[in-house]
XYZ file of C-alpha atoms in Angstrom:
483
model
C -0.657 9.862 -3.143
C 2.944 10.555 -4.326
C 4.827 14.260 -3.430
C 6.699 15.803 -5.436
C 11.079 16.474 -5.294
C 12.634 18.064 -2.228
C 10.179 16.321 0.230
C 10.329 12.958 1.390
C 7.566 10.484 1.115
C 6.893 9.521 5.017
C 4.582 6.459 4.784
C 1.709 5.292 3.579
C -0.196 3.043 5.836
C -2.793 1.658 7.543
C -5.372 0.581 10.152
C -8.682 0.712 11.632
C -12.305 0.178 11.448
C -15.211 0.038 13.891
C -18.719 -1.374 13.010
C -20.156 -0.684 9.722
C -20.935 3.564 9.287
C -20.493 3.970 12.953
C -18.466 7.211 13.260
C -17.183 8.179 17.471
C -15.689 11.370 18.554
C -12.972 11.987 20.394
C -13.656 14.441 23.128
C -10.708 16.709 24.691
C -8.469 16.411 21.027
C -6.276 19.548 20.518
C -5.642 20.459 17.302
C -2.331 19.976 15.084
C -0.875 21.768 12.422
C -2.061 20.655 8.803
C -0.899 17.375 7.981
C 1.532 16.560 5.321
C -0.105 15.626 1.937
C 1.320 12.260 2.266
C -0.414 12.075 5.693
C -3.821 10.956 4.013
C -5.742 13.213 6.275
C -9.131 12.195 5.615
C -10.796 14.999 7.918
C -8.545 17.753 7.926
C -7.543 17.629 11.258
C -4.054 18.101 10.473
C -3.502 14.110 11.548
C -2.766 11.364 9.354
C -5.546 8.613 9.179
C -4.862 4.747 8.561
C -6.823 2.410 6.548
C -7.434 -1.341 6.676
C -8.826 -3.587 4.289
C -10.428 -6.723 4.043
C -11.325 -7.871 0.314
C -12.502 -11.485 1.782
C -14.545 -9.890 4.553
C -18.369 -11.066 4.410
C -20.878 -8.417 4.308
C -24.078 -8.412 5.121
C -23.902 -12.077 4.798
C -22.061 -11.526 1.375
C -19.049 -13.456 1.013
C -15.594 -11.833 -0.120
C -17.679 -8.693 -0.569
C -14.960 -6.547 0.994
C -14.586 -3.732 3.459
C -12.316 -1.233 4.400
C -11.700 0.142 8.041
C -10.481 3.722 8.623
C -8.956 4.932 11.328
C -8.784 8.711 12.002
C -5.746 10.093 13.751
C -5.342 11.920 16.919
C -2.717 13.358 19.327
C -2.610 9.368 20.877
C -2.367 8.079 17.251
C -5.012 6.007 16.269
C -5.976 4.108 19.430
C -9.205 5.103 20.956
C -9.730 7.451 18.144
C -13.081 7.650 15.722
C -13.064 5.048 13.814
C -15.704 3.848 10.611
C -16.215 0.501 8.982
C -17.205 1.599 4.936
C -18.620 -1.360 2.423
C -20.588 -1.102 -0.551
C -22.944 -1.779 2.105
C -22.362 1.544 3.753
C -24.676 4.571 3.184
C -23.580 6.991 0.331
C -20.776 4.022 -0.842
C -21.730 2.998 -4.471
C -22.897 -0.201 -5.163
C -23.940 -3.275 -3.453
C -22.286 -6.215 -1.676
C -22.051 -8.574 -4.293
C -19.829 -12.250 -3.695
C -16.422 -11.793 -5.131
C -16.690 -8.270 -5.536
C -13.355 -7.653 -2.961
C -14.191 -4.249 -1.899
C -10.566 -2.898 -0.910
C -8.325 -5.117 -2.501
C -6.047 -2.350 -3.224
C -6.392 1.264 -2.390
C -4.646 4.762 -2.674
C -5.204 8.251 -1.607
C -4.949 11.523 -2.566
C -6.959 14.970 -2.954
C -8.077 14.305 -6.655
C -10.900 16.737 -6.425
C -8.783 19.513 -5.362
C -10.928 20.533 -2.076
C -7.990 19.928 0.688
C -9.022 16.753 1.923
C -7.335 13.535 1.320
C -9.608 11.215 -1.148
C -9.781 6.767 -0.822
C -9.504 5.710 -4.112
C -10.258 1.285 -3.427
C -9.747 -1.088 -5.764
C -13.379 -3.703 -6.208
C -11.146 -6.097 -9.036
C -14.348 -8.285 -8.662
C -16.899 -6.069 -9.041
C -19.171 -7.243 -12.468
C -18.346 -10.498 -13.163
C -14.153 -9.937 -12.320
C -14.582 -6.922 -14.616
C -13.520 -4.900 -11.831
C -13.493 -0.812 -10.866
C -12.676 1.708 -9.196
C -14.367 4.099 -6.095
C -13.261 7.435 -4.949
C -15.210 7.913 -1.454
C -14.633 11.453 -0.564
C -12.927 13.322 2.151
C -14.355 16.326 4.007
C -14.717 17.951 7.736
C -16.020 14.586 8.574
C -13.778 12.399 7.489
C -14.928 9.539 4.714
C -18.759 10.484 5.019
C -19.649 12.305 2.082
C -20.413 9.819 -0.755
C -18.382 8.611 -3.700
C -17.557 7.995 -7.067
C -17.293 4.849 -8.930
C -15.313 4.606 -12.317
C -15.210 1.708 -14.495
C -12.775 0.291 -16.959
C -13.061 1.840 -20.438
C -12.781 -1.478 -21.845
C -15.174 -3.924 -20.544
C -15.162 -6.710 -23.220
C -10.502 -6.873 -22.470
C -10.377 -6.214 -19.269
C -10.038 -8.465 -15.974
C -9.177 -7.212 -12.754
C -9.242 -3.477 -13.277
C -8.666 -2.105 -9.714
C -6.442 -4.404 -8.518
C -3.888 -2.255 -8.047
C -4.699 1.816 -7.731
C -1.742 4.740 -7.391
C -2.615 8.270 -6.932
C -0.002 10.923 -8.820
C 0.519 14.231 -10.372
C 2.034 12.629 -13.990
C 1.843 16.194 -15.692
C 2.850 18.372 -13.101
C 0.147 20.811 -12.980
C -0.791 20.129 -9.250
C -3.747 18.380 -10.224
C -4.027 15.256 -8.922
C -4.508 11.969 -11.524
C -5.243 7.704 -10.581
C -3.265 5.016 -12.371
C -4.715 1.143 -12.230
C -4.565 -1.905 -14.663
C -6.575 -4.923 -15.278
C -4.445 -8.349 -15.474
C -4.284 -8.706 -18.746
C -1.371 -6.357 -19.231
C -3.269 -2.643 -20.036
C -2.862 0.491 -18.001
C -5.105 3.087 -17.383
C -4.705 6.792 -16.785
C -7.393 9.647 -15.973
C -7.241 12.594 -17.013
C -7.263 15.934 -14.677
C -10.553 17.201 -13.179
C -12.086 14.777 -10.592
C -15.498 16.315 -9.003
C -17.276 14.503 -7.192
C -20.088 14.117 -9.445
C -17.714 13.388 -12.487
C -15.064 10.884 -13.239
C -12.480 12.395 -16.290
C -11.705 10.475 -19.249
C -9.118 7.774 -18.827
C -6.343 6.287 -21.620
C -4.353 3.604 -22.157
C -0.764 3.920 -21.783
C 1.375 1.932 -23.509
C 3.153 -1.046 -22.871
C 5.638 -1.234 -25.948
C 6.016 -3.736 -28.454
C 5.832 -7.350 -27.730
C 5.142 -10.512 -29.062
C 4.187 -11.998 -25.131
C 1.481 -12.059 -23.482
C 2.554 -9.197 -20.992
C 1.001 -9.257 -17.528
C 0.839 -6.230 -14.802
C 0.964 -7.232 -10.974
C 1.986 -4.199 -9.531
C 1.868 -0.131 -9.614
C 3.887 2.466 -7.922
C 4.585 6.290 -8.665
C 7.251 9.268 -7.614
C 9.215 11.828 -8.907
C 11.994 9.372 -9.486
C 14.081 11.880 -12.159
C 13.597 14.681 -9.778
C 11.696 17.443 -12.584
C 8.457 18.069 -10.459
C 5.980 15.112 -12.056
C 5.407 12.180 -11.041
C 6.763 8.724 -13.023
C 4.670 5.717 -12.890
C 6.779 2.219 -12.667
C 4.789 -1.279 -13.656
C 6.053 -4.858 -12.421
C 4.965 -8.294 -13.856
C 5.320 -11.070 -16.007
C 6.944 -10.391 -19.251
C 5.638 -13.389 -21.444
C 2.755 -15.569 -19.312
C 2.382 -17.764 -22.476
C 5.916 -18.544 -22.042
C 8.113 -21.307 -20.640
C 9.498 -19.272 -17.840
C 7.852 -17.094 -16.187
C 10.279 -13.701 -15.939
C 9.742 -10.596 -14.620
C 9.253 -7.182 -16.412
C 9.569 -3.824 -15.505
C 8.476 -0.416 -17.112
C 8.718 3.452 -16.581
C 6.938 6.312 -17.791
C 8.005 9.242 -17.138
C 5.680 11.991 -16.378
C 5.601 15.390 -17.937
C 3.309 18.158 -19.776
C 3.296 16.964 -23.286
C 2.836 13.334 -21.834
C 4.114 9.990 -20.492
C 7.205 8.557 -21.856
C 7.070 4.677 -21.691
C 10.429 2.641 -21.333
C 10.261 -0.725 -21.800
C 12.357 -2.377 -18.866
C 15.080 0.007 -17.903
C 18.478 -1.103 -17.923
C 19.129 0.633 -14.162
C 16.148 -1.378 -12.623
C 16.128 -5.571 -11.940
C 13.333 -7.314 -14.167
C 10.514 -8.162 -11.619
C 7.339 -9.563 -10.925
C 5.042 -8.914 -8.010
C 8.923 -7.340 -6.162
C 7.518 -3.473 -6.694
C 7.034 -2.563 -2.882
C 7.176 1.709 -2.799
C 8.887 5.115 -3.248
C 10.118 7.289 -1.051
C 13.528 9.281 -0.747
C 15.783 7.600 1.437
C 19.305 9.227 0.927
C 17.747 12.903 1.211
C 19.093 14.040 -2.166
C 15.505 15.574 -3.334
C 14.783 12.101 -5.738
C 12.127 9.653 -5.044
C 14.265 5.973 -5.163
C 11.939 2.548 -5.618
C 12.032 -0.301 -2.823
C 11.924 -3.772 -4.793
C 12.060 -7.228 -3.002
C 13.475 -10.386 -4.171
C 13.317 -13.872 -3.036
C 15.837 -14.408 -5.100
C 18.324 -12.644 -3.155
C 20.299 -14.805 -0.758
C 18.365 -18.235 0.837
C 15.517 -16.413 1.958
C 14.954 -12.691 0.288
C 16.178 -9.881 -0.071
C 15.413 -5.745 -0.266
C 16.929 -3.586 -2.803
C 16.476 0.648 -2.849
C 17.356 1.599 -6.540
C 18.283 5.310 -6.235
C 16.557 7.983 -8.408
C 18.551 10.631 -10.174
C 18.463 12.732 -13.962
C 17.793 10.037 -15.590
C 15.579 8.230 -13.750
C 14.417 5.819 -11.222
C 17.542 3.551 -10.692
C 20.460 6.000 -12.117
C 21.323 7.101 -8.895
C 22.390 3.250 -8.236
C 21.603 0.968 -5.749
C 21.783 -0.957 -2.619
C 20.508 -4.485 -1.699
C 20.421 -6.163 1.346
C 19.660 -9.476 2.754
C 19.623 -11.098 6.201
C 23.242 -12.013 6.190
C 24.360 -8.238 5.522
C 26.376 -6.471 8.102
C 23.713 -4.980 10.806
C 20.728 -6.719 9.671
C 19.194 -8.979 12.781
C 18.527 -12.569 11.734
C 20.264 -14.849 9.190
C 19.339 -15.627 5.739
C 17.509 -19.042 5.579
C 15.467 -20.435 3.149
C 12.154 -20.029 2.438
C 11.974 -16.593 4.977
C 10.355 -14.305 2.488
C 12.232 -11.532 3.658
C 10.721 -8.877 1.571
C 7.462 -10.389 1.209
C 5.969 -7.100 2.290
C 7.810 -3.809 2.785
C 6.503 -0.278 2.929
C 8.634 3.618 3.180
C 8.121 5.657 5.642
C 10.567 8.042 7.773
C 10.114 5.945 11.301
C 12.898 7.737 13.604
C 12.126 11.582 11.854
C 15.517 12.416 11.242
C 14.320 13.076 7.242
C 15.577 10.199 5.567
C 12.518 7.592 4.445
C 13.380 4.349 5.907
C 12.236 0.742 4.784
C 10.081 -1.765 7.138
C 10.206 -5.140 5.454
C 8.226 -8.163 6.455
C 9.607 -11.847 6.582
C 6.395 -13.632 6.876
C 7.442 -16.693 6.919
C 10.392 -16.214 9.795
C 10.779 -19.157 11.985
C 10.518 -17.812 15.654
C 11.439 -19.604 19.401
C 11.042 -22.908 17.191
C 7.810 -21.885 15.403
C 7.240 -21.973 11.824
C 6.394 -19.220 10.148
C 5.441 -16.609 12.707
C 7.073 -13.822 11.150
C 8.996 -10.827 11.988
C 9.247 -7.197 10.830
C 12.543 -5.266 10.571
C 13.505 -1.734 10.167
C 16.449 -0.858 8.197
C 17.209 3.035 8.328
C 17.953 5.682 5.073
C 20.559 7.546 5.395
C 22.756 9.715 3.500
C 24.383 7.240 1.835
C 21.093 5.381 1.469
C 19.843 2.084 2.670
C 21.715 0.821 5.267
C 21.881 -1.917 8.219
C 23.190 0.026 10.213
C 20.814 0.745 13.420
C 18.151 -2.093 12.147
C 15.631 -3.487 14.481
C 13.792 -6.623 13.888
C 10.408 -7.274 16.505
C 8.065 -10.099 16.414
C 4.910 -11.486 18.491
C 8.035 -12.840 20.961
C 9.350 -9.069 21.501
C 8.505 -7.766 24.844
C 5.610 -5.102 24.322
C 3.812 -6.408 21.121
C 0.609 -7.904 21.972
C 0.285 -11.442 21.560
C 1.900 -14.884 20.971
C 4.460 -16.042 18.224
C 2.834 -19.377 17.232
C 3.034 -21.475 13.866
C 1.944 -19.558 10.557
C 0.993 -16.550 12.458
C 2.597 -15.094 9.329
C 3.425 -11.772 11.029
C 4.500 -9.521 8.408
C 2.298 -10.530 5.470
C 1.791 -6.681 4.715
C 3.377 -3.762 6.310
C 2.803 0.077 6.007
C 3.932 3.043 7.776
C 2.364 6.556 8.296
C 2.709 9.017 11.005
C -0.466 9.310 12.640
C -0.014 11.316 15.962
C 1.360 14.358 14.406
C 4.993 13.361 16.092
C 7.185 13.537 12.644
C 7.439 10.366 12.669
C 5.893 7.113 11.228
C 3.984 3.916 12.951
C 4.428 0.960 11.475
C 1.666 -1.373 10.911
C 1.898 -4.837 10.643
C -0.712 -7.507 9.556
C -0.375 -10.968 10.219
C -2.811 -12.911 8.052
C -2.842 -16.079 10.031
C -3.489 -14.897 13.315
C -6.193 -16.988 15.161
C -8.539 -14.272 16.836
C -11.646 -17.070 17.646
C -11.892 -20.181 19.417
C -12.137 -23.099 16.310
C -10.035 -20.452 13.974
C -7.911 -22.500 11.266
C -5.042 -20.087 10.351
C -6.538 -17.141 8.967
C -8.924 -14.536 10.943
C -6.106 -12.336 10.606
C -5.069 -9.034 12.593
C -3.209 -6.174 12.695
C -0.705 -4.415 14.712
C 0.658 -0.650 15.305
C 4.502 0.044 16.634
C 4.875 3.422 16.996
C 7.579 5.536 15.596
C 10.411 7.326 17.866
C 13.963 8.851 17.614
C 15.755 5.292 17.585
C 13.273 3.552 15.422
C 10.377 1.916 15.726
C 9.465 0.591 19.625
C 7.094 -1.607 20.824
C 6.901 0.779 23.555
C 2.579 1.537 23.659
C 2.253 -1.075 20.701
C -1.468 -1.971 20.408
C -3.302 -4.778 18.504
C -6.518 -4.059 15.829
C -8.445 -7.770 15.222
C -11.923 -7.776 13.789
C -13.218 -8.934 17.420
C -12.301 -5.720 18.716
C -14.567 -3.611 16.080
C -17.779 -6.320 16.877
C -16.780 -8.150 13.954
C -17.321 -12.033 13.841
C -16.387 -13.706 10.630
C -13.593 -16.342 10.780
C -10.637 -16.935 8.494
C -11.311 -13.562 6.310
C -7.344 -12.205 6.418
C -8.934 -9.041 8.795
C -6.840 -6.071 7.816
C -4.900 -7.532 5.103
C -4.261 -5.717 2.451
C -1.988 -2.063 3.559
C -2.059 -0.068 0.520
C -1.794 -0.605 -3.663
């Protein structure tokens, strides 16, 4: 879910689960004032709730048939809170557990029916035969317990993957919330207004300009980058797949009344594939400015913030920075992937979104690729490295061990969910080991709370599918933090 100019997009994020349908109170919660919209408040409570999901999970004895995990905020955050585990095996969840299906590999939310309460859109790319769709499991008093709403691709016999990557926006500025996905091979698909919860509205393709390529979409992401109260939708991927290189594209359409406006790679933003990472507005000037990663940057990656303005997403210029730029911890070495993940949020509450960005593949204490997370702060004069923090598995207070292709930092979100102002980041590491005769890849998650300097590892916690009475191996728990 995207908000509109003059507020800043605080995080979008992640965590949670418990065993499947199984919803537990919290006893002794006070109450906090309504959440932000951005908050994804599932319940109401005026907390923000995280989600995890796991498109390879088994189900049911179902391989990759995909679950999400949802964990409801409280006064403490997260931890010890209620907490449900929702499949298509879950009462009142369309469909059924199907192998391949990937249940949750992407997801989105926002109130598209209008009733208060934040909505899950998920992503099933796998559902019918790789066809893919869409589900929109309702929020209410009780959180993510009152059914849902499955919508299909209008185009069946074309499309491959529709799902795979889901943003929630208000593209005509009419306060009615709208969903944006595509399928892989290169179409994009928006609904129209008037989501019930019976009834899915019309969707249309939007176009993707002239080309003689065969044009690919990886990724989605939405905000009010020209500042004029709608949302704009961006699109990264290949440009020409049947081509001898493989280059990136980007477009933009801008949002608006009498419709979307499609440019066909702006000349303000850096062509792109899979490098589109989030929104949010990070000098405090009222525009929502885009957070793309490049390996391509330095030895080892690097993070750009291209700065929204009149014209558009980019037009406000831009900043990039690597591992080697002045403040950033670490130096830049090859094969990093600084930037394989990142994810906006305002962490220290001071008003400006900042940027956490993953390096996955960071070498720490002489092992190989047991990645690190670092912070780099907004500020007035935008992205900065000023104040950065970097933590890993070796900094004292985050649970666990840094140990070879831990791959901490393989997705990162942020989203205040304690009603403090300001963001947790969450961190998955896709190769943690979590059980004895684990090859790389049970995977887990982490949450490092938010506070006036940053994020701390000060009452950091670990989430692992052990600790929710799940026992699959090698499933990636928790790995996918958003679209």
């Amino acid at each position: 879910m995207r908000k509109m100019r003059r507020s800043v997009l605080t995080a979008v994020a992640t965590a949670v689960t418990a065993a499947a349908g199984l919803l537990v109170p919290l006893s002794g919660t006070a109450a906090a004032a309504p959440a932000a919209p951005e908050a994804a408040d599932f319940n109401g409570d005026g907390y923000g709730d995280l989600v995890l999901a796991t498109p390879k999970a088994t189900v049911n004895g179902v391989k990759k048939a995909g679950h999400v995990a949802v964990l409801y905020g409280s006064a403490r955050g997260v931890e010890g809170g209620r907490k449900a585990l929702l499949s298509q095996a879950s009462a009142k969840v369309p469909g059924t557990p199907e192998a391949g299906d990937r249940f949750g590999g992407a997801y989105d939310t926002g109130d598209l029916d209008g009733d208060g309460y934040t909505d899950l859109v998920v992503g099933v790319p796998g559902e019918n035969d790789n066809a893919g769709l869409m589900t929109v499991l309702w929020g209410g008093r009780g959180g993510l317990d009152n059914g849902g709403l499955s919508t299909a691709t209008p185009h069946p016999d074309l499309d491959l993957h529709y799902g795979q990557s889901v943003v929630v926006g208000d593209f005509d500025g009419d306060g009615k919330q709208q969903l944006a996905t595509h399928s892989y091979y290169g179409a994009v698909s928006l609904s129209g207004d008037g989501f019930t919860r019976t009834r899915a509205p019309e969707q249309r393709r939007l176009s993707l300009g002239d080309t003689d390529g065969f044009r690919l979409v990886e990724r989605l992401d939405a905000g009010d980058y020209d500042g004029d109260g709608d949302d704009d939708l961006l699109a990264s991927g290949i440009e020409n797949a049947e081509g001898d290189e493989l280059n990136g594209w980007f477009g933009h359409w801008s949002g608006g009344r009498d419709g979307m406006e499609f440019t066909d790679q702006p000349a303000a933003l850096p062509p792109t594939r899979t490098g589109l990472k989030g929104s949010g507005d990070i000098d405090k000037d009222g525009y929502a400015d885009v957070v793309v990663t490049d390996f391509n940057v330095g030895k080892g990656g690097g993070v750009g913030v291209y700065y929204g303005g009149p014209a558009g997403p980019g037009t406000g210029g831009k900043t990039v920075l690597d591992q080697d730029s002045p403040g950033v911890p670490g130096v830049d070495e090859g094969a990093d992937e600084f930037g394989a993940s990142a994810a906006v949020g305002d962490v220290d509450g001071d008003g400006y979104a900042d940027v956490a960005v993953g390096a996955p593949a960071e070498d720490v204490d002489g092992r190989v690729a047991t990645g690190a997370v670092t912070l780099l702060k907004g500020s007035a004069s935008g992205l900065t490295g000023a104040g950065a923090q970097a933590l890993n598995q070796s900094t004292a207070g985050v649970p666990g061990a840094a140990e070879d292709d831990d791959r901490f930092g393989s997705a990162v979100h942020a989203r205040d969910t304690n009603g403090d102002g300001r963001a947790e980041v969450v961190v998955a590491a896709t190769g943690e080991d979590v059980f004895p005769g684990a090859r790389w890849s049970d995977g887990s998650n982490w949450v490092l709370r938010g506070s006036a300097a940053g994020v701390t590892a000060t009452s950091a916690y670990a989430l692992s599918e052990k600790a929710f009475g799940l026992t699959y191996q090698n499933k990636s728990f928790g790995s996918v933090l958003g679209s």
